[in-house]
Amino acid sequence: AQKVTQAQTEISVVEKEDVTLDCVYETRDTTYYLFWYKQPPSGELVFLIRRNSFDEQNEISGRYSWNFQKSTSSFNFTITASQVVDSAVYFCALGADFASGSRLTFGEGTQLTVNP
Amino acid sequence: EAEVAQSPRYKITEKSQAVAFWCDPISGHATLYWYRQILGQGPELLVQFQDESVVDDSQLPKDRFSAERLKGVDSTLKIQPAELGDSAMYLCASSLYPSGGLGTQYFGPGTRLLVL
């Protein structure tokens, strides 16, 4: 069975602070995929990043960075110099290929509030 | 930029009534997904299509829910009869790759359903 845990239900920071969102996953598959999505109040899930299990290289995209560590089954997301527009719910998701499909398992989400 | 389209955006209905949601995936995307997201939780897969065929509907409550993708393009999700517990956000997603290889799933804006 696959499982994603986002232990932080809510995080509140002041603008320009750095913030890290934690994600821990469980899977028995040797090949799997990890994702981060952002869900603003409008409701649409916005794709942020996809990482394959065989690629542990960390990635930086502007103010966003991701730290993938297979040894601890974690895929953490850091926002540097946070902005009010970063306020949203962030979901970590785990995907794998099954004979019956390619389902994504989502965590419960972390509500990030960036205050001015 | 191509997007997944969904309608309606909001739906209020009374219990025991029938409701239907429509989704138009990104052009060329062979795989289409319907998810249900209960408030405060992550999305959960209801059904996955590969072209016009159902690949995974193991989580679909088939006594009241049905889904179809007749021509392998747009899709309809129906609930009949609706129950109070069906109040949720219904999200549609599509991906380029078929189920044999996982592709990034892109989500539509969702339909917020309220059952009274």
PDB file of N, CA and C in Angstrom, chain B residues 24-72:
ATOM      1  N   ASP B  24     -13.462  18.218 -20.032  1.00  0.00           N
ATOM      2  CA  ASP B  24     -12.807  18.170 -21.339  1.00  0.00           C
ATOM      3  C   ASP B  24     -11.306  18.238 -21.095  1.00  0.00           C
ATOM      4  N   PRO B  25     -10.572  17.154 -21.365  1.00  0.00           N
ATOM      5  CA  PRO B  25      -9.143  17.134 -21.046  1.00  0.00           C
ATOM      6  C   PRO B  25      -8.326  17.973 -22.018  1.00  0.00           C
ATOM      7  N   ILE B  26      -7.070  18.101 -21.728  1.00  0.00           N
ATOM      8  CA  ILE B  26      -6.152  18.773 -22.634  1.00  0.00           C
ATOM      9  C   ILE B  26      -6.102  17.976 -23.939  1.00  0.00           C
ATOM     10  N   SER B  27      -6.140  18.671 -25.045  1.00  0.00           N
ATOM     11  CA  SER B  27      -6.172  18.019 -26.348  1.00  0.00           C
ATOM     12  C   SER B  27      -5.001  17.054 -26.519  1.00  0.00           C
ATOM     13  N   GLY B  28      -5.314  15.835 -26.916  1.00  0.00           N
ATOM     14  CA  GLY B  28      -4.275  14.837 -27.135  1.00  0.00           C
ATOM     15  C   GLY B  28      -3.963  13.975 -25.931  1.00  0.00           C
ATOM     16  N   HIS B  29      -4.509  14.321 -24.794  1.00  0.00           N
ATOM     17  CA  HIS B  29      -4.268  13.519 -23.596  1.00  0.00           C
ATOM     18  C   HIS B  29      -5.170  12.292 -23.608  1.00  0.00           C
ATOM     19  N   ALA B  30      -4.541  11.123 -23.606  1.00  0.00           N
ATOM     20  CA  ALA B  30      -5.295   9.880 -23.710  1.00  0.00           C
ATOM     21  C   ALA B  30      -5.862   9.420 -22.369  1.00  0.00           C
ATOM     22  N   THR B  31      -5.242   9.855 -21.288  1.00  0.00           N
ATOM     23  CA  THR B  31      -5.640   9.368 -19.969  1.00  0.00           C
ATOM     24  C   THR B  31      -6.407  10.448 -19.212  1.00  0.00           C
ATOM     25  N   LEU B  32      -7.530  10.053 -18.660  1.00  0.00           N
ATOM     26  CA  LEU B  32      -8.388  11.000 -17.942  1.00  0.00           C
ATOM     27  C   LEU B  32      -8.749  10.417 -16.584  1.00  0.00           C
ATOM     28  N   TYR B  33      -8.728  11.267 -15.566  1.00  0.00           N
ATOM     29  CA  TYR B  33      -8.982  10.850 -14.190  1.00  0.00           C
ATOM     30  C   TYR B  33     -10.090  11.702 -13.577  1.00  0.00           C
ATOM     31  N   TRP B  34     -10.913  11.085 -12.744  1.00  0.00           N
ATOM     32  CA  TRP B  34     -11.845  11.787 -11.872  1.00  0.00           C
ATOM     33  C   TRP B  34     -11.431  11.528 -10.422  1.00  0.00           C
ATOM     34  N   TYR B  35     -11.291  12.629  -9.664  1.00  0.00           N
ATOM     35  CA  TYR B  35     -10.965  12.557  -8.250  1.00  0.00           C
ATOM     36  C   TYR B  35     -12.080  13.215  -7.430  1.00  0.00           C
ATOM     37  N   ARG B  36     -12.226  12.784  -6.200  1.00  0.00           N
ATOM     38  CA  ARG B  36     -13.109  13.449  -5.247  1.00  0.00           C
ATOM     39  C   ARG B  36     -12.252  13.973  -4.103  1.00  0.00           C
ATOM     40  N   GLN B  37     -12.490  15.224  -3.735  1.00  0.00           N
ATOM     41  CA  GLN B  37     -11.741  15.841  -2.644  1.00  0.00           C
ATOM     42  C   GLN B  37     -12.714  16.361  -1.593  1.00  0.00           C
ATOM     43  N   ILE B  38     -12.718  15.699  -0.461  1.00  0.00           N
ATOM     44  CA  ILE B  38     -13.526  16.149   0.667  1.00  0.00           C
ATOM     45  C   ILE B  38     -12.787  17.287   1.360  1.00  0.00           C
ATOM     46  N   LEU B  39     -13.525  18.246   1.864  1.00  0.00           N
ATOM     47  CA  LEU B  39     -12.937  19.426   2.478  1.00  0.00           C
ATOM     48  C   LEU B  39     -11.914  19.057   3.547  1.00  0.00           C
ATOM     49  N   GLY B  40     -10.707  19.605   3.417  1.00  0.00           N
ATOM     50  CA  GLY B  40      -9.659  19.352   4.394  1.00  0.00           C
ATOM     51  C   GLY B  40      -8.839  18.102   4.130  1.00  0.00           C
ATOM     52  N   GLN B  41      -9.106  17.425   3.015  1.00  0.00           N
ATOM     53  CA  GLN B  41      -8.381  16.209   2.692  1.00  0.00           C
ATOM     54  C   GLN B  41      -7.761  16.308   1.306  1.00  0.00           C
ATOM     55  N   GLY B  42      -6.898  15.344   0.994  1.00  0.00           N
ATOM     56  CA  GLY B  42      -6.337  15.283  -0.344  1.00  0.00           C
ATOM     57  C   GLY B  42      -7.288  14.589  -1.303  1.00  0.00           C
ATOM     58  N   PRO B  43      -7.120  14.795  -2.597  1.00  0.00           N
ATOM     59  CA  PRO B  43      -7.980  14.144  -3.587  1.00  0.00           C
ATOM     60  C   PRO B  43      -7.812  12.627  -3.558  1.00  0.00           C
ATOM     61  N   GLU B  44      -8.895  11.922  -3.867  1.00  0.00           N
ATOM     62  CA  GLU B  44      -8.873  10.475  -3.973  1.00  0.00           C
ATOM     63  C   GLU B  44      -9.425  10.065  -5.324  1.00  0.00           C
ATOM     64  N   LEU B  45      -8.733   9.138  -5.980  1.00  0.00           N
ATOM     65  CA  LEU B  45      -9.137   8.718  -7.314  1.00  0.00           C
ATOM     66  C   LEU B  45     -10.465   7.970  -7.283  1.00  0.00           C
ATOM     67  N   LEU B  46     -11.360   8.359  -8.196  1.00  0.00           N
ATOM     68  CA  LEU B  46     -12.621   7.629  -8.380  1.00  0.00           C
ATOM     69  C   LEU B  46     -12.523   6.689  -9.582  1.00  0.00           C
ATOM     70  N   VAL B  47     -12.041   7.221 -10.706  1.00  0.00           N
ATOM     71  CA  VAL B  47     -11.998   6.420 -11.920  1.00  0.00           C
ATOM     72  C   VAL B  47     -10.924   6.961 -12.851  1.00  0.00           C
ATOM     73  N   GLN B  48     -10.315   6.032 -13.620  1.00  0.00           N
ATOM     74  CA  GLN B  48      -9.312   6.394 -14.608  1.00  0.00           C
ATOM     75  C   GLN B  48      -9.694   5.784 -15.953  1.00  0.00           C
ATOM     76  N   PHE B  49      -9.612   6.599 -16.998  1.00  0.00           N
ATOM     77  CA  PHE B  49      -9.869   6.149 -18.362  1.00  0.00           C
ATOM     78  C   PHE B  49      -8.580   6.175 -19.181  1.00  0.00           C
ATOM     79  N   GLN B  50      -8.442   5.202 -20.036  1.00  0.00           N
ATOM     80  CA  GLN B  50      -7.439   5.221 -21.068  1.00  0.00           C
ATOM     81  C   GLN B  50      -8.220   5.219 -22.380  1.00  0.00           C
ATOM     82  N   ASP B  51      -8.167   6.357 -23.094  1.00  0.00           N
ATOM     83  CA  ASP B  51      -9.067   6.563 -24.242  1.00  0.00           C
ATOM     84  C   ASP B  51     -10.507   6.374 -23.751  1.00  0.00           C
ATOM     85  N   GLU B  52     -11.274   5.478 -24.354  1.00  0.00           N
ATOM     86  CA  GLU B  52     -12.665   5.339 -23.917  1.00  0.00           C
ATOM     87  C   GLU B  52     -12.866   4.219 -22.900  1.00  0.00           C
ATOM     88  N   SER B  53     -11.776   3.534 -22.540  1.00  0.00           N
ATOM     89  CA  SER B  53     -11.892   2.373 -21.660  1.00  0.00           C
ATOM     90  C   SER B  53     -11.567   2.725 -20.211  1.00  0.00           C
ATOM     91  N   VAL B  54     -12.321   2.103 -19.302  1.00  0.00           N
ATOM     92  CA  VAL B  54     -12.047   2.267 -17.869  1.00  0.00           C
ATOM     93  C   VAL B  54     -10.849   1.391 -17.492  1.00  0.00           C
ATOM     94  N   VAL B  55      -9.837   2.022 -16.893  1.00  0.00           N
ATOM     95  CA  VAL B  55      -8.643   1.300 -16.467  1.00  0.00           C
ATOM     96  C   VAL B  55      -8.733   0.931 -14.991  1.00  0.00           C
ATOM     97  N   ASP B  56      -9.271   1.852 -14.191  1.00  0.00           N
ATOM     98  CA  ASP B  56      -9.366   1.634 -12.748  1.00  0.00           C
ATOM     99  C   ASP B  56     -10.609   2.341 -12.221  1.00  0.00           C
ATOM    100  N   ASP B  57     -11.553   1.588 -11.734  1.00  0.00           N
ATOM    101  CA  ASP B  57     -12.732   2.159 -11.079  1.00  0.00           C
ATOM    102  C   ASP B  57     -12.977   1.474  -9.745  1.00  0.00           C
ATOM    103  N   SER B  58     -11.914   0.981  -9.147  1.00  0.00           N
ATOM    104  CA  SER B  58     -12.032   0.219  -7.909  1.00  0.00           C
ATOM    105  C   SER B  58     -12.544   1.066  -6.741  1.00  0.00           C
ATOM    106  N   GLN B  59     -12.358   2.374  -6.791  1.00  0.00           N
ATOM    107  CA  GLN B  59     -12.801   3.256  -5.715  1.00  0.00           C
ATOM    108  C   GLN B  59     -14.107   3.977  -6.051  1.00  0.00           C
ATOM    109  N   LEU B  60     -14.709   3.651  -7.153  1.00  0.00           N
ATOM    110  CA  LEU B  60     -15.961   4.302  -7.558  1.00  0.00           C
ATOM    111  C   LEU B  60     -17.149   3.584  -6.918  1.00  0.00           C
ATOM    112  N   PRO B  61     -17.983   4.311  -6.176  1.00  0.00           N
ATOM    113  CA  PRO B  61     -19.191   3.687  -5.581  1.00  0.00           C
ATOM    114  C   PRO B  61     -20.217   3.398  -6.675  1.00  0.00           C
ATOM    115  N   LYS B  62     -20.152   2.240  -7.218  1.00  0.00           N
ATOM    116  CA  LYS B  62     -20.887   1.947  -8.438  1.00  0.00           C
ATOM    117  C   LYS B  62     -22.396   1.846  -8.257  1.00  0.00           C
ATOM    118  N   ASP B  63     -22.839   1.795  -7.013  1.00  0.00           N
ATOM    119  CA  ASP B  63     -24.287   1.749  -6.819  1.00  0.00           C
ATOM    120  C   ASP B  63     -24.936   3.089  -7.149  1.00  0.00           C
ATOM    121  N   ARG B  64     -24.162   4.168  -7.094  1.00  0.00           N
ATOM    122  CA  ARG B  64     -24.752   5.478  -7.363  1.00  0.00           C
ATOM    123  C   ARG B  64     -23.927   6.326  -8.330  1.00  0.00           C
ATOM    124  N   PHE B  65     -22.686   5.975  -8.536  1.00  0.00           N
ATOM    125  CA  PHE B  65     -21.808   6.757  -9.406  1.00  0.00           C
ATOM    126  C   PHE B  65     -21.605   6.013 -10.735  1.00  0.00           C
ATOM    127  N   SER B  66     -21.547   6.789 -11.806  1.00  0.00           N
ATOM    128  CA  SER B  66     -21.188   6.226 -13.102  1.00  0.00           C
ATOM    129  C   SER B  66     -20.344   7.239 -13.861  1.00  0.00           C
ATOM    130  N   ALA B  67     -19.493   6.729 -14.725  1.00  0.00           N
ATOM    131  CA  ALA B  67     -18.636   7.611 -15.514  1.00  0.00           C
ATOM    132  C   ALA B  67     -18.510   7.039 -16.913  1.00  0.00           C
ATOM    133  N   GLU B  68     -18.426   7.938 -17.883  1.00  0.00           N
ATOM    134  CA  GLU B  68     -18.257   7.483 -19.249  1.00  0.00           C
ATOM    135  C   GLU B  68     -17.382   8.452 -20.034  1.00  0.00           C
ATOM    136  N   ARG B  69     -16.758   7.912 -21.057  1.00  0.00           N
ATOM    137  CA  ARG B  69     -15.919   8.710 -21.949  1.00  0.00           C
ATOM    138  C   ARG B  69     -16.098   8.087 -23.338  1.00  0.00           C
ATOM    139  N   LEU B  70     -17.262   8.304 -23.894  1.00  0.00           N
ATOM    140  CA  LEU B  70     -17.736   7.554 -25.045  1.00  0.00           C
ATOM    141  C   LEU B  70     -16.815   7.627 -26.259  1.00  0.00           C
ATOM    142  N   LYS B  71     -16.311   8.785 -26.593  1.00  0.00           N
ATOM    143  CA  LYS B  71     -15.481   8.936 -27.785  1.00  0.00           C
ATOM    144  C   LYS B  71     -14.014   9.109 -27.434  1.00  0.00           C
ATOM    145  N   GLY B  72     -13.682   8.847 -26.185  1.00  0.00           N
ATOM    146  CA  GLY B  72     -12.294   8.941 -25.773  1.00  0.00           C
ATOM    147  C   GLY B  72     -11.776  10.350 -25.656  1.00  0.00           C
TER     148      GLY B  72
END
